[in-house]
Short mmCIF file of C-alpha atoms in Angstrom, two decimals:
data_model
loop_
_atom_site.label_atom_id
_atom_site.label_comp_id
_atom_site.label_asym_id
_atom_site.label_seq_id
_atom_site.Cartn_x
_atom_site.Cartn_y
_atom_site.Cartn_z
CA UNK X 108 0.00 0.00 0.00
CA UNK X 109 1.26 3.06 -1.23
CA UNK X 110 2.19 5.62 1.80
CA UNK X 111 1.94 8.51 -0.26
CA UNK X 112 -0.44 9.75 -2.79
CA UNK X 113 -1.23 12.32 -5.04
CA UNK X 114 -4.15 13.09 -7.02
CA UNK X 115 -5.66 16.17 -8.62
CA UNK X 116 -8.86 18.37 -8.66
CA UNK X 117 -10.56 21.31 -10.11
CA UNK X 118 -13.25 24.03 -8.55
CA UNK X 119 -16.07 24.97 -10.28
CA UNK X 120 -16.06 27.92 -8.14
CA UNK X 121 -12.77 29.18 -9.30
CA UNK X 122 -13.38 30.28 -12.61
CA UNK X 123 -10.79 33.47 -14.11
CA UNK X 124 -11.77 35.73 -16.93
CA UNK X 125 -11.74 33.71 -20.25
CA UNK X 126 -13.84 30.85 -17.94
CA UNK X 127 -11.40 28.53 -17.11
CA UNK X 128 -10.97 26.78 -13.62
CA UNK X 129 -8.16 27.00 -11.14
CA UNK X 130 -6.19 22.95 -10.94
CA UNK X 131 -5.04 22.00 -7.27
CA UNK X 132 -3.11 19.51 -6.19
CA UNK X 133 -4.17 16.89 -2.62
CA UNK X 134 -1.44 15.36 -1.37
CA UNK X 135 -2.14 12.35 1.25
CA UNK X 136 0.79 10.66 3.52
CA UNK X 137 -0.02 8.39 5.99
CA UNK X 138 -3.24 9.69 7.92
CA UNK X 139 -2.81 13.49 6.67
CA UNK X 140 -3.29 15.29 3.98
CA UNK X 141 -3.59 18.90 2.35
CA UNK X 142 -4.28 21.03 -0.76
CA UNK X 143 -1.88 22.75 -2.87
CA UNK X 144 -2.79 25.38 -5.50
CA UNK X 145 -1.24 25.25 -8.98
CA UNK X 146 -0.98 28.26 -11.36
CA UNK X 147 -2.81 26.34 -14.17
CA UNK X 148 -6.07 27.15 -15.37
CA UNK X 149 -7.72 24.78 -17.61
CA UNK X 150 -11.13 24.95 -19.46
CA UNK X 151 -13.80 22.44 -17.76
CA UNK X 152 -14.67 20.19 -20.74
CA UNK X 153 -11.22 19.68 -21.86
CA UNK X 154 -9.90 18.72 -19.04
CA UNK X 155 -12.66 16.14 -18.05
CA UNK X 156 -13.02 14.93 -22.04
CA UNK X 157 -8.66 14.15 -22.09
CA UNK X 158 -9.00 12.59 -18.42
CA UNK X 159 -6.99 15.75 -16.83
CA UNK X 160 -4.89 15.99 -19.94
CA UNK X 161 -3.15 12.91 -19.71
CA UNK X 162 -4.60 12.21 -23.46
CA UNK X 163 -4.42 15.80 -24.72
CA UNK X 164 -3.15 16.39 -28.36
CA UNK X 165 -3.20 20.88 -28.10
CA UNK X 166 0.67 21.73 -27.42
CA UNK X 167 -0.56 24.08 -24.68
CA UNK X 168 -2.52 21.10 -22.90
CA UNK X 169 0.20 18.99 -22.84
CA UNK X 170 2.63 21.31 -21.79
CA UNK X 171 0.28 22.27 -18.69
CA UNK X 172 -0.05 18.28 -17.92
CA UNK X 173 4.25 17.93 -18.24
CA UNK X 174 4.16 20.72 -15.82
CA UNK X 175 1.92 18.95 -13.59
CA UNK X 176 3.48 15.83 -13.65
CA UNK X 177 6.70 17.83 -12.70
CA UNK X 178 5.30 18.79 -9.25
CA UNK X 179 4.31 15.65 -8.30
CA UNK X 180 7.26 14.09 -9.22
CA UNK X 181 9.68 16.79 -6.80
CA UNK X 182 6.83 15.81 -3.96
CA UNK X 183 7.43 12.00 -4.57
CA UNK X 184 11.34 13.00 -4.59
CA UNK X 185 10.95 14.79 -1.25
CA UNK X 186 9.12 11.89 0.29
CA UNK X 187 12.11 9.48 -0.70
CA UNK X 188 14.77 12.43 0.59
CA UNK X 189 12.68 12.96 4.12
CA UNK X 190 12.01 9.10 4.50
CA UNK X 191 15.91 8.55 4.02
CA UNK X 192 16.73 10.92 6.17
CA UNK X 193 14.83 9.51 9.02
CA UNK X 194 12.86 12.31 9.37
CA UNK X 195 9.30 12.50 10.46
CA UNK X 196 7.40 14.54 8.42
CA UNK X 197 3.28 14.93 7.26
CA UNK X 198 1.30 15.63 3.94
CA UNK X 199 1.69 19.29 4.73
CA UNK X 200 5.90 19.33 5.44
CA UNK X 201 5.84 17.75 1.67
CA UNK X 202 4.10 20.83 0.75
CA UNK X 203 6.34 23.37 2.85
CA UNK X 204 9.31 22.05 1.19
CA UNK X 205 7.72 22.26 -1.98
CA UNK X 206 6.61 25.70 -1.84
CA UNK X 207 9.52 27.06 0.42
CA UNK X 208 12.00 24.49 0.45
CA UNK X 209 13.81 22.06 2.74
CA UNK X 210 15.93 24.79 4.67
CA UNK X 211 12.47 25.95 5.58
CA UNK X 212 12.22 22.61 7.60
CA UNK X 213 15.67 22.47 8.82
CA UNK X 214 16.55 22.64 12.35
CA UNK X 215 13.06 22.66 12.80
CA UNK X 216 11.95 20.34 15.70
CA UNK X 217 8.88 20.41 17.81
CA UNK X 218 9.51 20.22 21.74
CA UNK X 219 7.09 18.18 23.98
CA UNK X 220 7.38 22.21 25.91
CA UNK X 221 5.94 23.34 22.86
CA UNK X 222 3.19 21.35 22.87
CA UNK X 223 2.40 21.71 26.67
CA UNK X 224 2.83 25.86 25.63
CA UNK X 225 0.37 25.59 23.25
CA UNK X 226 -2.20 23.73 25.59
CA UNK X 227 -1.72 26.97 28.08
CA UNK X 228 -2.73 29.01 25.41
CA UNK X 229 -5.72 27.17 24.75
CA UNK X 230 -6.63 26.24 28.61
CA UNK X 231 -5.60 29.40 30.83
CA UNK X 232 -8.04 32.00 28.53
CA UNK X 233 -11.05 29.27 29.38
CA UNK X 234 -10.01 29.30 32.89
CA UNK X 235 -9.95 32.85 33.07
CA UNK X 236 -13.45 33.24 31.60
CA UNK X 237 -14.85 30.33 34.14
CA UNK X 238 -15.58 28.36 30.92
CA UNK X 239 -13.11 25.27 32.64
CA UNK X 240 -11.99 24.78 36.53
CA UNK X 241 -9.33 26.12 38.13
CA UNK X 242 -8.56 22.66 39.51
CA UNK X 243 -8.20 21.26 36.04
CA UNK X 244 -5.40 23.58 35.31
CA UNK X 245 -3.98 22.77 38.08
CA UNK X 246 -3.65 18.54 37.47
CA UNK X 247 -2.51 19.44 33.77
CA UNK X 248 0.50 21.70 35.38
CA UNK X 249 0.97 18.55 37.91
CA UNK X 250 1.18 16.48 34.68
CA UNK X 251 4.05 18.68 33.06
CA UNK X 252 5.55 18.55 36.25
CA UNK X 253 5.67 14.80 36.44
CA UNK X 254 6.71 14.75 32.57
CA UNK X 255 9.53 17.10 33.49
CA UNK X 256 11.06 15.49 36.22
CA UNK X 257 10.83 11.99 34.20
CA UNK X 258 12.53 13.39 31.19
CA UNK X 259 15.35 14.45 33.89
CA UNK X 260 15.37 10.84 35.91
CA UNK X 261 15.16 9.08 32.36
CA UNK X 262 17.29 10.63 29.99
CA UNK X 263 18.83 13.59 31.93
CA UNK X 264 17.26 16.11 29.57
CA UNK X 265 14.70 19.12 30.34
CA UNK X 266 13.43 18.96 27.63
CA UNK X 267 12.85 16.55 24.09
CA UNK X 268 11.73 16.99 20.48
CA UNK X 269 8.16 15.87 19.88
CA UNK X 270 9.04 12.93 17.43
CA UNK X 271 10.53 10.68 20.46
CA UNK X 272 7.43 10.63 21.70
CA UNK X 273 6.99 6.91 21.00
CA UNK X 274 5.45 3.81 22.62
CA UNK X 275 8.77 3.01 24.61
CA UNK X 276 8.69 6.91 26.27
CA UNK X 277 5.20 5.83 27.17
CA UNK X 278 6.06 2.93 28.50
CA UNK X 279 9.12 4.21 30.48
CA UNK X 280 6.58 7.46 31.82
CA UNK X 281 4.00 4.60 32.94
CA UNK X 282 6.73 2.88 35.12
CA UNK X 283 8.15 6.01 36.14
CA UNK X 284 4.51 7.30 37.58
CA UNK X 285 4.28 3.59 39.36
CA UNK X 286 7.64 2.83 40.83
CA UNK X 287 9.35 6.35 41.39
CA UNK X 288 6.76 8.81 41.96
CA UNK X 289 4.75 5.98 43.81
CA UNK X 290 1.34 6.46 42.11
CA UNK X 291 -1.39 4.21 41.94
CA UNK X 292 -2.63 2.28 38.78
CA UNK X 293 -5.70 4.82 38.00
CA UNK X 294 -4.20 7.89 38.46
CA UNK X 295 -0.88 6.61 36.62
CA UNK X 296 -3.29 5.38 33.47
CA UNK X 297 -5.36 9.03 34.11
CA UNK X 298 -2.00 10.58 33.79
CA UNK X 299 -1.13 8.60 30.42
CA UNK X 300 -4.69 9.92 28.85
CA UNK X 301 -4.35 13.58 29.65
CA UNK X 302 -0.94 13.61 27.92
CA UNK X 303 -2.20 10.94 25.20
CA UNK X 304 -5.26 14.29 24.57
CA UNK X 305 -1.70 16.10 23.73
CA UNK X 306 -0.78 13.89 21.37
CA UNK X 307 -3.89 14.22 19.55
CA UNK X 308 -3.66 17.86 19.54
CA UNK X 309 0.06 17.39 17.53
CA UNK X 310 -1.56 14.88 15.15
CA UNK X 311 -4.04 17.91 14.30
CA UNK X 312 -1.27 20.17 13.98
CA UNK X 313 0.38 17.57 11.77
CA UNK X 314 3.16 17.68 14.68
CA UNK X 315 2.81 14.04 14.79
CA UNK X 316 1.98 11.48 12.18
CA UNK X 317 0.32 9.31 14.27
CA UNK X 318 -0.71 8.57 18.01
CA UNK X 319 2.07 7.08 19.67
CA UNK X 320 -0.80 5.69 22.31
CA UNK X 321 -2.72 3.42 19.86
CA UNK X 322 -0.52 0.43 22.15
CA UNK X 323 -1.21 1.70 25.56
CA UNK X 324 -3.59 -0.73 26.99
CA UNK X 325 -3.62 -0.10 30.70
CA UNK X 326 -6.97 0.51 32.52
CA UNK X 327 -8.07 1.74 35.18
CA UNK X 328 -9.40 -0.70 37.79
CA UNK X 329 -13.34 -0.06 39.24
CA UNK X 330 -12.95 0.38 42.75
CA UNK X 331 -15.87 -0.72 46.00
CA UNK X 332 -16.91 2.49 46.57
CA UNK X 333 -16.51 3.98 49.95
CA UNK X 334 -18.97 5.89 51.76
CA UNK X 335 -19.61 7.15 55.06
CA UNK X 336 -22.83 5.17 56.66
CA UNK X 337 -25.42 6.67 58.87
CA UNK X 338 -23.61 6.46 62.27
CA UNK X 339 -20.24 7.45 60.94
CA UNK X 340 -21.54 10.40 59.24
CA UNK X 341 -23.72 10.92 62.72
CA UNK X 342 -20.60 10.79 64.60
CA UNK X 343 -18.69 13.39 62.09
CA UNK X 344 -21.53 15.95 62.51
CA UNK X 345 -21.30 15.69 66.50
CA UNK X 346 -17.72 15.51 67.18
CA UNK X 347 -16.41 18.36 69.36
CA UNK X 348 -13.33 19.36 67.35
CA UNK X 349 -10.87 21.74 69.06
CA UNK X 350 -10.05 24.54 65.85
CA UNK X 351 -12.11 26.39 64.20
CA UNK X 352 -10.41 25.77 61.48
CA UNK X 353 -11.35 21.91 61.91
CA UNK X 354 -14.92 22.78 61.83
CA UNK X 355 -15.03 25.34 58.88
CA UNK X 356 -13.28 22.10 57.14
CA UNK X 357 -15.96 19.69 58.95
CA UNK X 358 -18.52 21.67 57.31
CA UNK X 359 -17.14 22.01 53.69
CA UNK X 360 -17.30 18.20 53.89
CA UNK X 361 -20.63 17.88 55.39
CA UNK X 362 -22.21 20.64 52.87
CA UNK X 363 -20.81 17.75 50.26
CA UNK X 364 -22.28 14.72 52.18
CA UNK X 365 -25.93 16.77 51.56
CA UNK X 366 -25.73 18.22 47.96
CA UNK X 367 -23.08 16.24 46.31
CA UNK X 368 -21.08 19.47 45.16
CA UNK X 369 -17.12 18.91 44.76
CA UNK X 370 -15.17 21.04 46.57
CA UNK X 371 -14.63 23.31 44.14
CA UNK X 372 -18.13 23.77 43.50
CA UNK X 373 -18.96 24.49 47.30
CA UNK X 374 -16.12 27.16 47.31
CA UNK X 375 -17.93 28.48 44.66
CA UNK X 376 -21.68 29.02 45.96
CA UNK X 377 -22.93 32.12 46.37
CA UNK X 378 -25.92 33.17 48.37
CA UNK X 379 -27.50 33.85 44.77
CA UNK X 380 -27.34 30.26 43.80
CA UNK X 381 -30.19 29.34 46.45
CA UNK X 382 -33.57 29.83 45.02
CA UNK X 383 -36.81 28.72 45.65
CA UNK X 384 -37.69 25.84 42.78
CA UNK X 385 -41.16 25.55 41.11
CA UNK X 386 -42.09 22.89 43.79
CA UNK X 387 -41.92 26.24 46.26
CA UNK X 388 -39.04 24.23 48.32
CA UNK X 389 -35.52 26.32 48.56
CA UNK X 390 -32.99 24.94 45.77
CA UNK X 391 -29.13 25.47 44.56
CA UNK X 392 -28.88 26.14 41.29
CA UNK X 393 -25.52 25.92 39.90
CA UNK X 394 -23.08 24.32 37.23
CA UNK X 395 -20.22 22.19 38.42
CA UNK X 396 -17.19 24.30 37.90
CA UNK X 397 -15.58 21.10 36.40
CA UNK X 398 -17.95 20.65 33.56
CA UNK X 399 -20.44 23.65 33.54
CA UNK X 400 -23.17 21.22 33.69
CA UNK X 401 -26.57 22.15 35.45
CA UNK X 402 -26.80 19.72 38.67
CA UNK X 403 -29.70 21.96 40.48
CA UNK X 404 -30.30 19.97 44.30
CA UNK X 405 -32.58 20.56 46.46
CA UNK X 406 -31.60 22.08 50.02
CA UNK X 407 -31.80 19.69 52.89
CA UNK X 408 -32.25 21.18 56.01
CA UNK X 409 -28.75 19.61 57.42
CA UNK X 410 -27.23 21.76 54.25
CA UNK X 411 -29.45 24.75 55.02
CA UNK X 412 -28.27 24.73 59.00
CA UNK X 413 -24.50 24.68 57.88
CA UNK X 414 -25.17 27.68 55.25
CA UNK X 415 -27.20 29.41 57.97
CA UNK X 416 -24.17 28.88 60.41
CA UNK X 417 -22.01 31.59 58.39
CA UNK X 418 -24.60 34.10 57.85
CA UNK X 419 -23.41 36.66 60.11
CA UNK X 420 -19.62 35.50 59.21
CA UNK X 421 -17.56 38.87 58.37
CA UNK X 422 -15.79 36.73 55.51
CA UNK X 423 -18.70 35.42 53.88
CA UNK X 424 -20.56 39.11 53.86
CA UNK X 425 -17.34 40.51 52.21
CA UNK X 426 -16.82 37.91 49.45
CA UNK X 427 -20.86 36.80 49.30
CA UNK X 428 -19.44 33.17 49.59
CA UNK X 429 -21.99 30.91 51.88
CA UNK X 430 -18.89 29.37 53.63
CA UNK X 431 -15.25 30.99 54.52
CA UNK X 432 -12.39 30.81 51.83
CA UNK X 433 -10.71 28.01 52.50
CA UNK X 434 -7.50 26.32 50.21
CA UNK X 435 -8.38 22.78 49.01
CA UNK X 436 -4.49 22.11 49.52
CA UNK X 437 -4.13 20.76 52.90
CA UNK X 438 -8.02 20.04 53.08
CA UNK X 439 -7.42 16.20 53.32
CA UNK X 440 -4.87 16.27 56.09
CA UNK X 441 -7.35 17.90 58.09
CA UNK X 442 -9.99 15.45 57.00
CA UNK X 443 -7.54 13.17 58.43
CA UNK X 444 -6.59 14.65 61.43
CA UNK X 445 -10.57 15.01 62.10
CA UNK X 446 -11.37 11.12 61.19
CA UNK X 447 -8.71 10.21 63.94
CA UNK X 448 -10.81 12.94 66.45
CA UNK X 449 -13.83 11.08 65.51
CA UNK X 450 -12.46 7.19 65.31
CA UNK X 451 -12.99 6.50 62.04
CA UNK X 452 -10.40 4.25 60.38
CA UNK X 453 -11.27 4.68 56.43
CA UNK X 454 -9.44 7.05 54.80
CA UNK X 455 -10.97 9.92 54.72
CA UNK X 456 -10.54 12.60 51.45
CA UNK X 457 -13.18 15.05 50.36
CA UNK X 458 -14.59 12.88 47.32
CA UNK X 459 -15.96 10.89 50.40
CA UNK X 460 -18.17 13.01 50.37
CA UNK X 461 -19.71 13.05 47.16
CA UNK X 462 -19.82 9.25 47.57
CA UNK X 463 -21.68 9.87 50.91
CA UNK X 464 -24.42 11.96 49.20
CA UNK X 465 -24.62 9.16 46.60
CA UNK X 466 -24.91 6.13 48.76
CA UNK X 467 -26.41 7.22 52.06
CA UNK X 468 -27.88 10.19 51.27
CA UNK X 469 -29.81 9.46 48.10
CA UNK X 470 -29.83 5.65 47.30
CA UNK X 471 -30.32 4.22 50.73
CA UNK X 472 -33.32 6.74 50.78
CA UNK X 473 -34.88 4.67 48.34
CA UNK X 474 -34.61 7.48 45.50
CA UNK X 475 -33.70 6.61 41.78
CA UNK X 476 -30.59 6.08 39.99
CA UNK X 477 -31.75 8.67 37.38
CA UNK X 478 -32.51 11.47 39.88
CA UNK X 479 -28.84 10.55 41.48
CA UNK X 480 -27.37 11.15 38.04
CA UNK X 481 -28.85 14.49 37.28
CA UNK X 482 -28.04 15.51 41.16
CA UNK X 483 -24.51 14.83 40.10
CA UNK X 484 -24.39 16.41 37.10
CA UNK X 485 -23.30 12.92 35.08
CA UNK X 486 -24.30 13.34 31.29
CA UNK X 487 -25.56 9.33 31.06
CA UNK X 488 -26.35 6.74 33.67
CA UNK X 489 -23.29 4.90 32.98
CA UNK X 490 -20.95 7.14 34.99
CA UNK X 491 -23.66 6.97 38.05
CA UNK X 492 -23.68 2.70 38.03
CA UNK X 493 -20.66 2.50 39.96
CA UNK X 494 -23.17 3.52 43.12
CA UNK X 495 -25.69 0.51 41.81
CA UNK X 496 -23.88 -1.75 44.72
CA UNK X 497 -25.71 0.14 47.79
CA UNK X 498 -28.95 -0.20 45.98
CA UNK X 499 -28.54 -3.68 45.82
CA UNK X 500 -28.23 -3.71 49.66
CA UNK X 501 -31.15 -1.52 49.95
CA UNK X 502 -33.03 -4.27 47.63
CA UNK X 503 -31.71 -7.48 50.11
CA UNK X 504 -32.83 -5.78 52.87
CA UNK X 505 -36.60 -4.92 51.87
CA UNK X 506 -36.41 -8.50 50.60
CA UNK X 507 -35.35 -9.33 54.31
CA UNK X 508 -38.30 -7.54 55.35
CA UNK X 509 -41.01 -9.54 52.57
CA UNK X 510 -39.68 -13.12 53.24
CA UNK X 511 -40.52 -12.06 57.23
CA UNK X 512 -44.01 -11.06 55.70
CA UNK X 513 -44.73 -13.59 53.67
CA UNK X 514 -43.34 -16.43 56.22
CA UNK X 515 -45.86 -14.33 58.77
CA UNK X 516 -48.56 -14.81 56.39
CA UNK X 517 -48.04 -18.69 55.49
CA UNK X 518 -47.97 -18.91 58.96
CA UNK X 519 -51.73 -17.81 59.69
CA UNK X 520 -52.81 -19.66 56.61
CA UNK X 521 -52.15 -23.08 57.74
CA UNK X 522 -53.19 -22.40 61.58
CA UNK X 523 -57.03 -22.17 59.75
#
């Protein structure tokens, strides 16, 4: 199979002053490709009647078709030159050396830097304009970072061109993340996606002929889910705790355990997000900063008493926030220390929370799946499943309660 191709075309809507139509050239290689205007203009019939000239008899005809045949030939020669030279090239570097040539490519290398640059350029202006969260800026700068200091352990560079961004680098990064760094298997393989989106932003840009990832079959592994239950989650919400800065954290978490926000959404509420609904019941209406999707929830009155707590706070009035700034950096450790005040041996991070809405909040309630889903702001069912395992508790335990009825009931029959 032929790796490059070249073929040509003609545009009706191109059309000069005696009538005659503009030819261009569309060069394929590999799995890219792009256009090249000629300077020939032909007439319509004659071209399609002498099958693009190739049987023309008019001296002028022919002469345009030896022309032709000219170009293609120098972009089949460049192929073979670039291909022996071991450089990696696309449909539109055959057309840059054509037009400019090769010294235009010279020297020329893509950096992975460059193509974590020009995914700042794209992501900071949609952070800045709240179209994407902060905190997603802040794992891709956590992913150059990791990138960085494996291109340092693994090859002692700072920095590499884009081409040696193979299958064996991806390998080597994947065992890097696991055995240096110390990361576990899903956020290693989460790692190896958000840099494999980067390689399909350099295939676009014809940076890369190919994704080096199409070989990268690690998964990541579905996990029990862990939630607080009734009594632990009883036993958080009564604690005495000895800060306040414990309990401002205590009730960032708990605000989570009864809406299902993430963190960042919670730091994000304003007293203008609570509304009353149309069933005339107080509501927060919001988008998840993480996705801008629409997960309205109702307010519970445990939520409503925590919001109602900070009121009067002087921080909340000045920034119109319903709980006090607080940095999501060292929020865990003091989820920690608090889970050791309380007793509780799980380990306890703020997505507990979320799964602690899920689970005890709204499944073991005996409310749907579906009404979970668009609580969380999920766009299918699919991503909500993963909760499924609590309702099937929920659906032993009313079982528990039948067989009791119906054994009750068998019971009476045969006394008669």
């Amino acid at each position: 199979m032929k790796q490059l191709r070249v073929t040509l075309f003609i545009k009706n809507d191109k059309v000069d002053k005696k009538g005659n139509v503009q030819v261009f050239l569309k060069i394929k290689y590999l799995n890219t490709s792009t256009t090249l205007s000629t300077d020939f203009w032909v007439d319509e019939e004659k071209w399609k009647k002498t099958t693009q000239f190739l049987f023309a008899k008019a001296l002028k005809e022919i002469h345009i078709r030896r022309k032709i045949d000219e170009l293609i030939n120098k972009i089949h020669l460049i192929e073979q030159n670039l291909t022996l030279k071991g450089t990696q090239f696309s449909a539109h570097t055959l057309k840059q050396v054509l037009v400019n040539g090769e010294d235009s490519i010279i020297n020329y290398h893509i950096m992975l830097s460059d193509l974590f640059n020009k995914q700042y350029s794209i992501y900071i202006p949609l952070v800045e304009n709240g179209i994407r969260a902060k905190e997603s800026l802040r794992k891709f700068k956590t992913l150059n970072n990791h990138v960085n200091d494996f291109l340092k352990y693994e090859y002692g560079l700072e920095n590499i061109a884009l081409n040696k961004l193979n299958y064996s680098f991806i390998e080597s990064f994947d065992i890097f993340l696991r055995s240096i760094k110390k990361i576990g298997n899903n956020t290693t393989v989460k790692y190896i996606q958000s840099l494999r989106q980067l390689a399909k932003l350099a295939v676009k840009h014809d940076w890369l002929i190919k994704d080096p990832f199409a070989l990268y079959d690690k998964k990541i592994v579905t996990k029990e889910v862990e939630f607080l239950t009734k009594t632990e989650l009883s036993l958080f919400e009564t604690v005495k705790l000895p800060s306040k800065k414990l309990e401002v954290v205590r009730d960032y978490f708990l605000l989570s355990c009864y809406t299902g926000y993430a963190y960042s959404d919670i730091f994000s509420l304003t007293y203008s997000d609570i509304q009353n609904g149309n069933d005339g019941q107080k509501w927060i209406i919001h988008r998840r900063q993480k996705t801008k999707i629409k997960c309205d929830v109702p307010l519970l009155p445990q939520a409503e008493a925590i919001i109602n707590k900070y009121r009067d706070d002087f921080n909340c009035i000045k920034t119109n926030k319903i709980l006090p700034e607080r940095s999501n950096q060292k929020i865990n450790k003091y989820l920690k220390e608090i889970a050791e005040i309380v007793g509780i041996e799980k380990r306890i991070h703020f997505h507990l929370a979320r799964h602690t809405f899920s689970c005890t909040i709204i499944l073991a309630n005996g409310l749907s799946m579906e009404v979970l889903s668009k609580m969380l702001g999920h766009t299918n069912l699919k991503q909500t499943m993963h909760y499924g395992k609590i309702q099937n508790q929920r659906v032993g335990e009313e079982m528990k309660l039948l067989r009791s009825k119906l054994t009750i009931n068998t019971r009476k029959s045969n006394s008669y």
